[in-house]
């Protein structure tokens, strides 16, 4: 989903920023670094993306949400997943 040209951009940007908002909502005490780590660690590794994306995979929101909730989210009160 990369657009090549003078201004490289990705259609993943709105998806990842939306996921970040979801994670901050689920764990209000989480730091930006904790949210970033949950997004990167939660990515599904995909051979085709290795070396082409920061995470080497695709966003997996459910996995990132489990990670931020299991990490304690910076001391926030967390509810069990689903």
C-alpha atoms as a PDB file:
ATOM      1  CA  UNK A   1       0.000   0.000   0.000  1.00  0.00           C
ATOM      2  CA  UNK A   2       2.914   2.341  -0.525  1.00  0.00           C
ATOM      3  CA  UNK A   3       2.554   5.217  -2.895  1.00  0.00           C
ATOM      4  CA  UNK A   4       5.831   6.047  -4.579  1.00  0.00           C
ATOM      5  CA  UNK A   5       6.632   9.551  -5.668  1.00  0.00           C
ATOM      6  CA  UNK A   6       7.760  12.914  -4.331  1.00  0.00           C
ATOM      7  CA  UNK A   7       5.676  12.373  -1.203  1.00  0.00           C
ATOM      8  CA  UNK A   8       5.767   8.737  -0.154  1.00  0.00           C
ATOM      9  CA  UNK A   9       2.819   7.852   1.994  1.00  0.00           C
ATOM     10  CA  UNK A  10       1.012   4.798   3.142  1.00  0.00           C
ATOM     11  CA  UNK A  11      -2.633   3.923   3.447  1.00  0.00           C
ATOM     12  CA  UNK A  12      -1.649   2.293   6.746  1.00  0.00           C
ATOM     13  CA  UNK A  13      -1.252   5.698   8.448  1.00  0.00           C
ATOM     14  CA  UNK A  14      -4.951   6.189   9.300  1.00  0.00           C
ATOM     15  CA  UNK A  15      -5.244   2.567  10.416  1.00  0.00           C
ATOM     16  CA  UNK A  16      -2.233   2.758  12.722  1.00  0.00           C
ATOM     17  CA  UNK A  17      -3.242   6.136  14.169  1.00  0.00           C
ATOM     18  CA  UNK A  18      -6.738   4.763  14.809  1.00  0.00           C
ATOM     19  CA  UNK A  19      -5.230   1.745  16.548  1.00  0.00           C
ATOM     20  CA  UNK A  20      -3.082   4.059  18.686  1.00  0.00           C
ATOM     21  CA  UNK A  21      -6.229   5.943  19.739  1.00  0.00           C
ATOM     22  CA  UNK A  22      -7.939   2.643  20.585  1.00  0.00           C
ATOM     23  CA  UNK A  23      -4.952   1.537  22.684  1.00  0.00           C
ATOM     24  CA  UNK A  24      -4.812   4.855  24.562  1.00  0.00           C
ATOM     25  CA  UNK A  25      -8.538   4.489  25.223  1.00  0.00           C
ATOM     26  CA  UNK A  26      -8.087   0.951  26.539  1.00  0.00           C
ATOM     27  CA  UNK A  27      -5.087   1.919  28.661  1.00  0.00           C
ATOM     28  CA  UNK A  28      -5.268   5.658  29.436  1.00  0.00           C
ATOM     29  CA  UNK A  29      -2.150   5.526  31.611  1.00  0.00           C
ATOM     30  CA  UNK A  30       0.002   4.056  28.847  1.00  0.00           C
ATOM     31  CA  UNK A  31       2.904   6.114  27.576  1.00  0.00           C
ATOM     32  CA  UNK A  32       3.402   6.815  23.885  1.00  0.00           C
ATOM     33  CA  UNK A  33       6.388   4.430  23.966  1.00  0.00           C
ATOM     34  CA  UNK A  34       4.205   1.646  25.422  1.00  0.00           C
ATOM     35  CA  UNK A  35       1.574   2.153  22.721  1.00  0.00           C
ATOM     36  CA  UNK A  36       4.208   2.151  19.986  1.00  0.00           C
ATOM     37  CA  UNK A  37       5.725  -1.046  21.384  1.00  0.00           C
ATOM     38  CA  UNK A  38       2.301  -2.720  21.524  1.00  0.00           C
ATOM     39  CA  UNK A  39       1.644  -1.819  17.891  1.00  0.00           C
ATOM     40  CA  UNK A  40       5.049  -3.025  16.683  1.00  0.00           C
ATOM     41  CA  UNK A  41       5.094  -6.163  18.850  1.00  0.00           C
ATOM     42  CA  UNK A  42       1.511  -6.964  17.911  1.00  0.00           C
ATOM     43  CA  UNK A  43       2.161  -6.928  14.170  1.00  0.00           C
ATOM     44  CA  UNK A  44       1.736 -10.191  12.263  1.00  0.00           C
ATOM     45  CA  UNK A  45       5.126 -10.867  10.684  1.00  0.00           C
ATOM     46  CA  UNK A  46       4.763 -11.373   6.954  1.00  0.00           C
ATOM     47  CA  UNK A  47       7.727 -12.434   4.780  1.00  0.00           C
ATOM     48  CA  UNK A  48       6.663 -10.091   1.965  1.00  0.00           C
ATOM     49  CA  UNK A  49       6.961  -7.077   4.271  1.00  0.00           C
ATOM     50  CA  UNK A  50      10.350  -7.983   5.799  1.00  0.00           C
ATOM     51  CA  UNK A  51      12.716  -5.090   5.238  1.00  0.00           C
ATOM     52  CA  UNK A  52       9.969  -2.990   3.651  1.00  0.00           C
ATOM     53  CA  UNK A  53       8.101  -1.862   6.761  1.00  0.00           C
ATOM     54  CA  UNK A  54       9.155  -0.890  10.273  1.00  0.00           C
ATOM     55  CA  UNK A  55       7.468  -3.921  11.826  1.00  0.00           C
ATOM     56  CA  UNK A  56       8.107  -6.402   9.035  1.00  0.00           C
ATOM     57  CA  UNK A  57       4.432  -7.264   9.066  1.00  0.00           C
ATOM     58  CA  UNK A  58       0.861  -6.039   9.094  1.00  0.00           C
ATOM     59  CA  UNK A  59      -1.062  -4.406  11.929  1.00  0.00           C
ATOM     60  CA  UNK A  60      -2.974  -6.801  14.166  1.00  0.00           C
ATOM     61  CA  UNK A  61      -5.176  -4.639  16.360  1.00  0.00           C
ATOM     62  CA  UNK A  62      -6.518  -7.473  18.507  1.00  0.00           C
ATOM     63  CA  UNK A  63      -3.019  -8.686  19.340  1.00  0.00           C
ATOM     64  CA  UNK A  64      -1.817  -5.135  20.105  1.00  0.00           C
ATOM     65  CA  UNK A  65      -4.815  -4.657  22.389  1.00  0.00           C
ATOM     66  CA  UNK A  66      -3.988  -7.862  24.276  1.00  0.00           C
ATOM     67  CA  UNK A  67      -0.385  -6.697  24.653  1.00  0.00           C
ATOM     68  CA  UNK A  68      -1.277  -3.265  26.046  1.00  0.00           C
ATOM     69  CA  UNK A  69      -3.824  -4.770  28.425  1.00  0.00           C
ATOM     70  CA  UNK A  70      -1.396  -7.445  29.650  1.00  0.00           C
ATOM     71  CA  UNK A  71       1.378  -4.876  30.121  1.00  0.00           C
ATOM     72  CA  UNK A  72      -0.666  -2.997  32.674  1.00  0.00           C
ATOM     73  CA  UNK A  73      -0.985   0.012  30.386  1.00  0.00           C
ATOM     74  CA  UNK A  74       0.892   2.393  32.639  1.00  0.00           C
ATOM     75  CA  UNK A  75      -1.171   1.588  35.688  1.00  0.00           C
ATOM     76  CA  UNK A  76      -4.631   1.975  34.160  1.00  0.00           C
ATOM     77  CA  UNK A  77      -7.514  -0.152  35.333  1.00  0.00           C
ATOM     78  CA  UNK A  78      -8.049  -2.660  32.555  1.00  0.00           C
ATOM     79  CA  UNK A  79     -11.034  -4.787  31.682  1.00  0.00           C
ATOM     80  CA  UNK A  80     -10.721  -8.361  30.405  1.00  0.00           C
ATOM     81  CA  UNK A  81     -10.752  -8.798  26.640  1.00  0.00           C
ATOM     82  CA  UNK A  82     -14.012  -9.998  25.153  1.00  0.00           C
END
